[in-house]
PDB file of C-alpha atoms in Angstrom:
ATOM      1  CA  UNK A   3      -6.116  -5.426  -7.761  1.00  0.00           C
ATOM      2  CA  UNK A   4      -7.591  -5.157 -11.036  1.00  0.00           C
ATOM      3  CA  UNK A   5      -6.851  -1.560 -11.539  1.00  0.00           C
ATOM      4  CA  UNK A   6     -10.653  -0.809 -11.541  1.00  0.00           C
ATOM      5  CA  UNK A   7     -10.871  -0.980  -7.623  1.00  0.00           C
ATOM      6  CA  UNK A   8     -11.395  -4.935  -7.001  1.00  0.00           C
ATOM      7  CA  UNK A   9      -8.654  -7.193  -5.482  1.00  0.00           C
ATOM      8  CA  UNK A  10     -10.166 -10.530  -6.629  1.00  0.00           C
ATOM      9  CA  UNK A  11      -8.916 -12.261  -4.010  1.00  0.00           C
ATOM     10  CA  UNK A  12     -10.038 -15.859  -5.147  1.00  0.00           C
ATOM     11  CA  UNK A  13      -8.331 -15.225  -8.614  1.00  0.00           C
ATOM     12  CA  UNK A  14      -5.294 -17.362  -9.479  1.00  0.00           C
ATOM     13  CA  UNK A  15      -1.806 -15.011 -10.222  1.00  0.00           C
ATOM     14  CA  UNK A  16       0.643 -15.180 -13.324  1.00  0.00           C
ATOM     15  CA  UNK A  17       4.511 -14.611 -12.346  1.00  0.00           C
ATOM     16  CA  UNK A  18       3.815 -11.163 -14.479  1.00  0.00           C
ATOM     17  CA  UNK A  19       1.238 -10.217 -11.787  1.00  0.00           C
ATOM     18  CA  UNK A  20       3.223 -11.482  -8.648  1.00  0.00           C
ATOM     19  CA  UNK A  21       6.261  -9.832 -10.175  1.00  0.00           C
ATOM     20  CA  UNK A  22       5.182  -6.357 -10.477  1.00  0.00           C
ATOM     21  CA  UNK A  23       3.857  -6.682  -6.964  1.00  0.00           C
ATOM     22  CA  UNK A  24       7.269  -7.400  -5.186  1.00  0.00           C
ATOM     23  CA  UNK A  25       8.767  -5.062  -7.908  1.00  0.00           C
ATOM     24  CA  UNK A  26       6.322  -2.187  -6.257  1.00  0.00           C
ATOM     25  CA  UNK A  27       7.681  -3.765  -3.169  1.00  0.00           C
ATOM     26  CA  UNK A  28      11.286  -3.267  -3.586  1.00  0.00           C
ATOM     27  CA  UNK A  29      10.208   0.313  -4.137  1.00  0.00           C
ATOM     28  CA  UNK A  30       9.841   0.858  -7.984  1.00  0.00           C
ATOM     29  CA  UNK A  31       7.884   3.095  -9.126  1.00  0.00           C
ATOM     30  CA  UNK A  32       5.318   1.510 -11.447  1.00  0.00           C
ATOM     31  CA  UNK A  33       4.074   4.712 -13.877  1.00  0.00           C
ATOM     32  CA  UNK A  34       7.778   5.586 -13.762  1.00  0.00           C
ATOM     33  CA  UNK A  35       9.051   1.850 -14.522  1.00  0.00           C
ATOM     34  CA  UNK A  36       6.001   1.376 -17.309  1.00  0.00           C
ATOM     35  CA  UNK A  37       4.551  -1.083 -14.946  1.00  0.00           C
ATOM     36  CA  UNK A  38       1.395   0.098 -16.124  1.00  0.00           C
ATOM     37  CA  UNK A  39      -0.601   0.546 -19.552  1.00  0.00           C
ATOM     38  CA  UNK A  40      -0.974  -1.983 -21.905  1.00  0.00           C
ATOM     39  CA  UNK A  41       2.576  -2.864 -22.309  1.00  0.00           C
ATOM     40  CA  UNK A  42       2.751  -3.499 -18.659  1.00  0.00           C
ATOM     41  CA  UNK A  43       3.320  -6.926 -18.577  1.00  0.00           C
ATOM     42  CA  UNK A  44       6.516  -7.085 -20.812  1.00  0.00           C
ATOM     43  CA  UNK A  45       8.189  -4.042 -19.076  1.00  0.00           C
ATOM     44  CA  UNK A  46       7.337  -5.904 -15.762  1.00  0.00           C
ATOM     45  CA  UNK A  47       9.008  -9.224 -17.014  1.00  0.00           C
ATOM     46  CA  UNK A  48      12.675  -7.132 -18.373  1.00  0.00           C
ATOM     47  CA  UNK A  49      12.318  -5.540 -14.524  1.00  0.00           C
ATOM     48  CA  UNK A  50      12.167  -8.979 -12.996  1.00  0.00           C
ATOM     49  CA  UNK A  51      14.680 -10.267 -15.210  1.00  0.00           C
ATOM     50  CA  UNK A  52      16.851  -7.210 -14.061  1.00  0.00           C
ATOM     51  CA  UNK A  53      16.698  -8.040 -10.616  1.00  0.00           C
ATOM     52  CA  UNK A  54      16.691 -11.885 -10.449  1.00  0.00           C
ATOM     53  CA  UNK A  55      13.620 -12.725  -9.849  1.00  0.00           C
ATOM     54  CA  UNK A  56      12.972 -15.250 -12.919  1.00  0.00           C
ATOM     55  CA  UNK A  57      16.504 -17.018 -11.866  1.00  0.00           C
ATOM     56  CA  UNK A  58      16.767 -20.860 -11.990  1.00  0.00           C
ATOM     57  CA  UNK A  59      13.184 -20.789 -13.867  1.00  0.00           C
ATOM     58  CA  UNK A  60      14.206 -20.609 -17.722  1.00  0.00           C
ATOM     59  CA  UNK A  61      10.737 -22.819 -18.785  1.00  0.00           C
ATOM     60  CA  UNK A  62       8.801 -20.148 -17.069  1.00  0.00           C
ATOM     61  CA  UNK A  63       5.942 -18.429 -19.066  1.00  0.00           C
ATOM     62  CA  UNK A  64       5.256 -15.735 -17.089  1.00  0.00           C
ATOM     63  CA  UNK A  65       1.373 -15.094 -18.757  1.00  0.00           C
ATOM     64  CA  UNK A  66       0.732 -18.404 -17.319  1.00  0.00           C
ATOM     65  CA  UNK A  67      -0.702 -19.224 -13.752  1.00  0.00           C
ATOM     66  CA  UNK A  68       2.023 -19.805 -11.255  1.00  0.00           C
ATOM     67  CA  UNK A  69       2.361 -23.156  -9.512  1.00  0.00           C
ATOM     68  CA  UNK A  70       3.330 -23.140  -5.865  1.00  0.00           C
ATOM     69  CA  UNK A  71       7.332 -24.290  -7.178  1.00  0.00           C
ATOM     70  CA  UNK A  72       7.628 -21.229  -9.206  1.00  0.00           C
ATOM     71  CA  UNK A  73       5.724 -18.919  -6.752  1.00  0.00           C
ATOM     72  CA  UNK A  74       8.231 -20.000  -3.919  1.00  0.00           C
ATOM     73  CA  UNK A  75      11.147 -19.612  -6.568  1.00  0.00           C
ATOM     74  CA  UNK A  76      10.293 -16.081  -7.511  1.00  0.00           C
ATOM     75  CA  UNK A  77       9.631 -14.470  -3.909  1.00  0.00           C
ATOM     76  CA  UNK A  78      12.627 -16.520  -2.885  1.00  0.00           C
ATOM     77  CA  UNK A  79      14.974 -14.575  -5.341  1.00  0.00           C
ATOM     78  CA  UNK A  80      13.915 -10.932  -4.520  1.00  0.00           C
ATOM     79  CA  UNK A  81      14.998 -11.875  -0.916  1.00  0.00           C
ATOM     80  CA  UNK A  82      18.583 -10.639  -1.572  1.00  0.00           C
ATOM     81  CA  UNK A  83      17.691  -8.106  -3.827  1.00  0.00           C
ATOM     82  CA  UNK A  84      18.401  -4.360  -3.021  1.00  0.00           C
ATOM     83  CA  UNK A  85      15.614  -1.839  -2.078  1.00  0.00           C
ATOM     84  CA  UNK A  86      15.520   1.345  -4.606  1.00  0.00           C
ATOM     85  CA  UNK A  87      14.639   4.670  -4.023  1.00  0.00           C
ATOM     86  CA  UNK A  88      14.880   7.962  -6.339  1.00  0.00           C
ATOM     87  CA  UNK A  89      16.763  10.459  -5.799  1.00  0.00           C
ATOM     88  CA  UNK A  90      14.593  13.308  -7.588  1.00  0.00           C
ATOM     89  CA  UNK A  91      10.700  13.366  -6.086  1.00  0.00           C
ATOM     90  CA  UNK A  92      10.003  16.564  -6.562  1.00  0.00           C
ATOM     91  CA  UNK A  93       7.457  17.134  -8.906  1.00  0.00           C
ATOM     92  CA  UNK A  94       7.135  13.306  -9.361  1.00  0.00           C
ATOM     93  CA  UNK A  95       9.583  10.898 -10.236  1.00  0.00           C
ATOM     94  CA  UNK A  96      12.132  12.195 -12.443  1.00  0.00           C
ATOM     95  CA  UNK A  97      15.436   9.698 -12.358  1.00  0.00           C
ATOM     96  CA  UNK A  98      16.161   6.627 -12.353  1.00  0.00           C
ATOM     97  CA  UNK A  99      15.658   4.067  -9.109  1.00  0.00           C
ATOM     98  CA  UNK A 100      18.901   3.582  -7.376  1.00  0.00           C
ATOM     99  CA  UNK A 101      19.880   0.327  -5.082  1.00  0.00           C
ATOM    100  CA  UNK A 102      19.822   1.528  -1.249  1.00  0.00           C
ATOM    101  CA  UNK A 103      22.343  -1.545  -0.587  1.00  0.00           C
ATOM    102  CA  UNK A 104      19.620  -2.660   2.041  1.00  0.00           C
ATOM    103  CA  UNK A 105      18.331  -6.287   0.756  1.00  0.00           C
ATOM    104  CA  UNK A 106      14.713  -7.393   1.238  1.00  0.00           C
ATOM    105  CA  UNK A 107      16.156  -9.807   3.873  1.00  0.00           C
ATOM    106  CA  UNK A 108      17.560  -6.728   5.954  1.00  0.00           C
ATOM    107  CA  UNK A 109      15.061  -4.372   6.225  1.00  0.00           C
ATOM    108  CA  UNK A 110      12.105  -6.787   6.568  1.00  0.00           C
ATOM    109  CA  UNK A 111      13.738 -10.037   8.447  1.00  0.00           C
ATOM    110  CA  UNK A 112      16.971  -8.736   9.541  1.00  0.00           C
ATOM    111  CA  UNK A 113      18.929 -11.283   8.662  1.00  0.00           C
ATOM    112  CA  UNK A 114      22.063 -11.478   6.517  1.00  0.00           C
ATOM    113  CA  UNK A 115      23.373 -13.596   3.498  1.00  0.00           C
ATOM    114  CA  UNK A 116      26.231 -15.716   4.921  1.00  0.00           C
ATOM    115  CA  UNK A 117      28.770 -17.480   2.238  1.00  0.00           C
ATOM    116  CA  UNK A 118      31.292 -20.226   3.306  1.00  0.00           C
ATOM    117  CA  UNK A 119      32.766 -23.298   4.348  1.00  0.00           C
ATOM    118  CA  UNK A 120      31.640 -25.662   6.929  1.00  0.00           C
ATOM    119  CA  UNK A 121      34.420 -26.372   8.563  1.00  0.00           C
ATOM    120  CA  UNK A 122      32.944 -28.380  11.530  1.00  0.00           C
ATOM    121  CA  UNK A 123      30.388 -30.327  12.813  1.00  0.00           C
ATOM    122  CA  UNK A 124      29.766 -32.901  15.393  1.00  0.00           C
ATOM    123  CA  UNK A 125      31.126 -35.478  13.495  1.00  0.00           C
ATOM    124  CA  UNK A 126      34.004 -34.143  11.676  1.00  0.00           C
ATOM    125  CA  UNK A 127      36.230 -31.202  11.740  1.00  0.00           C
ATOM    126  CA  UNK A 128      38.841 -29.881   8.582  1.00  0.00           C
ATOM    127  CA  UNK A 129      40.550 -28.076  11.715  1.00  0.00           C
ATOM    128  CA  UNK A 130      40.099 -27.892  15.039  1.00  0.00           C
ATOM    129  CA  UNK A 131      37.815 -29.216  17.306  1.00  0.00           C
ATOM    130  CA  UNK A 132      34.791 -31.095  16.241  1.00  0.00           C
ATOM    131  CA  UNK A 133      31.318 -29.082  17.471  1.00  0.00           C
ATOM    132  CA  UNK A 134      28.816 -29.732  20.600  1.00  0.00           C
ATOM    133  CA  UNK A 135      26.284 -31.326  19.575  1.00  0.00           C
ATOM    134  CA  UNK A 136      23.495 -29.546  17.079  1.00  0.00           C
ATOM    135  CA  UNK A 137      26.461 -27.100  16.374  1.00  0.00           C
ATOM    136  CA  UNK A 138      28.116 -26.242  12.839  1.00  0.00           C
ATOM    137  CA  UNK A 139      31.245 -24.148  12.343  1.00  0.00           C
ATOM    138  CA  UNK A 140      31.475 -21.558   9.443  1.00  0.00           C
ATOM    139  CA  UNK A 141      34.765 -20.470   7.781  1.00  0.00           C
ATOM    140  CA  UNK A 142      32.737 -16.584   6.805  1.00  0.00           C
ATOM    141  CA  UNK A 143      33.953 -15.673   3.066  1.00  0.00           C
ATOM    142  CA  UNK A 144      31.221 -12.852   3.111  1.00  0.00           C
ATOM    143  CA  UNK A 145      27.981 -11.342   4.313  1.00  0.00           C
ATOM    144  CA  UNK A 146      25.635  -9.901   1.674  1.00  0.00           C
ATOM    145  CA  UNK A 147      27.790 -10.422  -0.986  1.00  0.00           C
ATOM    146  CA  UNK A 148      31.033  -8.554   1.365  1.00  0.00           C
ATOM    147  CA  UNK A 149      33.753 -10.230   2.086  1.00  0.00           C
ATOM    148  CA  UNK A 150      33.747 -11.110   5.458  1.00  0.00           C
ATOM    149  CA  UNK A 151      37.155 -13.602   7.341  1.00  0.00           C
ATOM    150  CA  UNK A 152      35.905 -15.175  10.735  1.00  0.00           C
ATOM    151  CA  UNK A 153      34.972 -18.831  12.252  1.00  0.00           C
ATOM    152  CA  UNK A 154      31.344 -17.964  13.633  1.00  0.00           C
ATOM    153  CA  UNK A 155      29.779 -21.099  15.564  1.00  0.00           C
ATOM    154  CA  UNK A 156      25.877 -21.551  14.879  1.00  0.00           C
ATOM    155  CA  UNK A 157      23.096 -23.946  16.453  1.00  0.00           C
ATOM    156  CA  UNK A 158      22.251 -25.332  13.189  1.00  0.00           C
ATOM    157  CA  UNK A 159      22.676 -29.410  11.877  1.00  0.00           C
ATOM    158  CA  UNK A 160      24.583 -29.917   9.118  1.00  0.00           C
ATOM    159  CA  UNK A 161      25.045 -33.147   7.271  1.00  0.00           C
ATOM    160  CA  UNK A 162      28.287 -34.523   7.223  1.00  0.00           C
ATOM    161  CA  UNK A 163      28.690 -33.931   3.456  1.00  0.00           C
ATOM    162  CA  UNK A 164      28.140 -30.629   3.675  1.00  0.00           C
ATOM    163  CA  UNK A 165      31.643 -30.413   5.919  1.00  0.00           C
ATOM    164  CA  UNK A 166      34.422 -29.182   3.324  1.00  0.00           C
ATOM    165  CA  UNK A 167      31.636 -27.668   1.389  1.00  0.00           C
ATOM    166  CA  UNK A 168      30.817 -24.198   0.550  1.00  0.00           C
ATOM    167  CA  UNK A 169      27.437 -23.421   1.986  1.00  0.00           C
ATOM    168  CA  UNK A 170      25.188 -20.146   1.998  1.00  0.00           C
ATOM    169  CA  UNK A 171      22.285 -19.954   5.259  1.00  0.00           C
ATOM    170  CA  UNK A 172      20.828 -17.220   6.491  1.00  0.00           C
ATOM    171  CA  UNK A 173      21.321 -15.206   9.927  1.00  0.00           C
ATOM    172  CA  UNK A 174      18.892 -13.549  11.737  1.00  0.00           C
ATOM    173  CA  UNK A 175      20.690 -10.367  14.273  1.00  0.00           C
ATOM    174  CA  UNK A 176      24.400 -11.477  12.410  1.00  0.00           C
ATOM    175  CA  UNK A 177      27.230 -10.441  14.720  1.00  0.00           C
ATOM    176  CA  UNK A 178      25.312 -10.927  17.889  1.00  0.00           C
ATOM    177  CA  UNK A 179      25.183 -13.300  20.607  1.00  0.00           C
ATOM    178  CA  UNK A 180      21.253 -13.392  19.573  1.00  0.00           C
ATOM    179  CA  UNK A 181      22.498 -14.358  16.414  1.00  0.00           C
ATOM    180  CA  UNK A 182      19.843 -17.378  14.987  1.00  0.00           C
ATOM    181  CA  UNK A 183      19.830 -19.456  11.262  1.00  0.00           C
ATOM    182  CA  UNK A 184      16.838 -19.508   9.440  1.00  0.00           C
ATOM    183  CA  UNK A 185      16.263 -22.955   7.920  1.00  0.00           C
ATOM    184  CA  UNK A 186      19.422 -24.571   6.665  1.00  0.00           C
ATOM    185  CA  UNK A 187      22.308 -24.431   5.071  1.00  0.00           C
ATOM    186  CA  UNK A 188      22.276 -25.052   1.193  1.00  0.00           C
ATOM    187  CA  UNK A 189      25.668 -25.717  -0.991  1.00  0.00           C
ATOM    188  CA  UNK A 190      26.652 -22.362  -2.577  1.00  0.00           C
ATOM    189  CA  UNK A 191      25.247 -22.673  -6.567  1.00  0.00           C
ATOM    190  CA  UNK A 192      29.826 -21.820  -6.941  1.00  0.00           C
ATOM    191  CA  UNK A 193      30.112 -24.552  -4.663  1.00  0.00           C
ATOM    192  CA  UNK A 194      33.629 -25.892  -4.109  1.00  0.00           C
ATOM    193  CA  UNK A 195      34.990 -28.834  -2.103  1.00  0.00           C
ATOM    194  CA  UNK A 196      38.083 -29.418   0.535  1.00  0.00           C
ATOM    195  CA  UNK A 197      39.179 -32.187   0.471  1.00  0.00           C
ATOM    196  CA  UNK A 198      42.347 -31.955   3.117  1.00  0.00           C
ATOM    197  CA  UNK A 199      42.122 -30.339   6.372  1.00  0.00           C
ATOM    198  CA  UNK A 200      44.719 -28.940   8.790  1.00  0.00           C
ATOM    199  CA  UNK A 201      46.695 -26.184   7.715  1.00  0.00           C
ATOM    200  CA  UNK A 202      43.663 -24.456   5.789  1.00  0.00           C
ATOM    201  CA  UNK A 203      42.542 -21.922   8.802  1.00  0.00           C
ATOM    202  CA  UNK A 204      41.554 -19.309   7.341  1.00  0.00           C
ATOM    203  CA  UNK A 205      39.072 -18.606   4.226  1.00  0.00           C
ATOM    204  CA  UNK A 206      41.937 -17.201   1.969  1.00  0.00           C
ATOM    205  CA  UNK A 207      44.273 -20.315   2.637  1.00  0.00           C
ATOM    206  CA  UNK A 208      41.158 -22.055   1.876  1.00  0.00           C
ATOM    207  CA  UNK A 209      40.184 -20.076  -1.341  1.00  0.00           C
ATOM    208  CA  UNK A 210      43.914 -20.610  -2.709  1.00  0.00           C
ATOM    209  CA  UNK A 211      44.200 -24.342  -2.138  1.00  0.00           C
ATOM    210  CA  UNK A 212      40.322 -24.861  -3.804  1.00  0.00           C
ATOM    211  CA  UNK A 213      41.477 -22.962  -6.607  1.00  0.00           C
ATOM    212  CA  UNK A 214      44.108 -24.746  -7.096  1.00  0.00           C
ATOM    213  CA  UNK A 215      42.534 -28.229  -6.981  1.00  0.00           C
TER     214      UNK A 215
END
């Protein structure tokens, strides 16, 4: 809205405007944050910028109406961010907003961040077996951002670049057999690349030979 009761729904959006509506999302308080007032734009622009959400989008001017790129760009970076809450209501907000560790993705989708290496598909395999069919092994380095060791197998297509590779996708109900991936995997933006196979089992053995190539 406007702030004077209309939503405007026809009305085109600047990242500033978007922003401070997933910021208000994640749980900030706006009068406490300065999200308001006349200096609400730039306070809502150093909050985005605190939590990611103008990442891989340095030519963005965020007074400027949003294209669909740089809309999907924004909302896709507050997926991983943390929800906030204050500590001290009482009276109105009177701290700071601290992270609940909970990610957008959690609470809303519950799925889970999962880093690591494709270690097999059904074409190729660094170790082991190759997959069935539609399948795609995963050497697990973490989940949201902790580490995590384990081979998890997941009914997802991978290309067969992407074997060796260092690849983040996202899991709905991780850890159980209803366990699903949402879209696909992507290379990790610290991607690295094996290059050998058969004695690297496990994600540290893997780590320590990447490092040291």
């Amino acid at each position: 809205g406007d702030g004077k009761g209309y939503f405007h729904p026809n009305d085109t959006v600047t990242a500033s405007q978007l922003s401070k509506m997933l910021l208000v999302a994640l749980g900030y308080d706006a009068s406490y944050e300065g999200l308001v007032g006349n200096s609400w734009s730039a306070k809502t622009d150093a909050l985005a910028n605190q939590n990611g959400l103008y990442d891989e989008l340095s030519s963005l001017i965020t007074s400027n109406v949003l294209n669909r790129d740089d809309a999907a760009q924004i909302i896709y970076n507050i997926l991983d961010e943390s929800l906030v809450y204050y500590p001290s209501t009482s009276g109105g907000v009177t701290s700071k907003a601290v992270p609940t560790g909970e990610t957008v993705l959690q609470r809303y989708f519950n799925a889970s961040e999962v880093e690591g290496y494709v270690e097999a598909n059904d074409v190729f395999a660094l170790a082991g077996s190759k997959c069935a069919a539609g399948k795609t092994r995963i050497q697990v380095a973490t989940v949201n951002g902790e580490a995590k060791s384990a081979s998890d197998t997941y009914t997802v297509n991978t290309s067969n670049d992407l074997v060796g590779q260092k690849v983040s996708l996202y899991v709905k109900n991780y850890g159980k057999t209803t366990a699903t991936v949402v879209g696909s995997p992507v290379v990790s933006s610290d991607n690295k690349v094996a290059t050998t196979c058969t004695s690297y089992s496990t994600t540290t053995k893997l780590d320590k030979f990447l490092d040291d190539n």
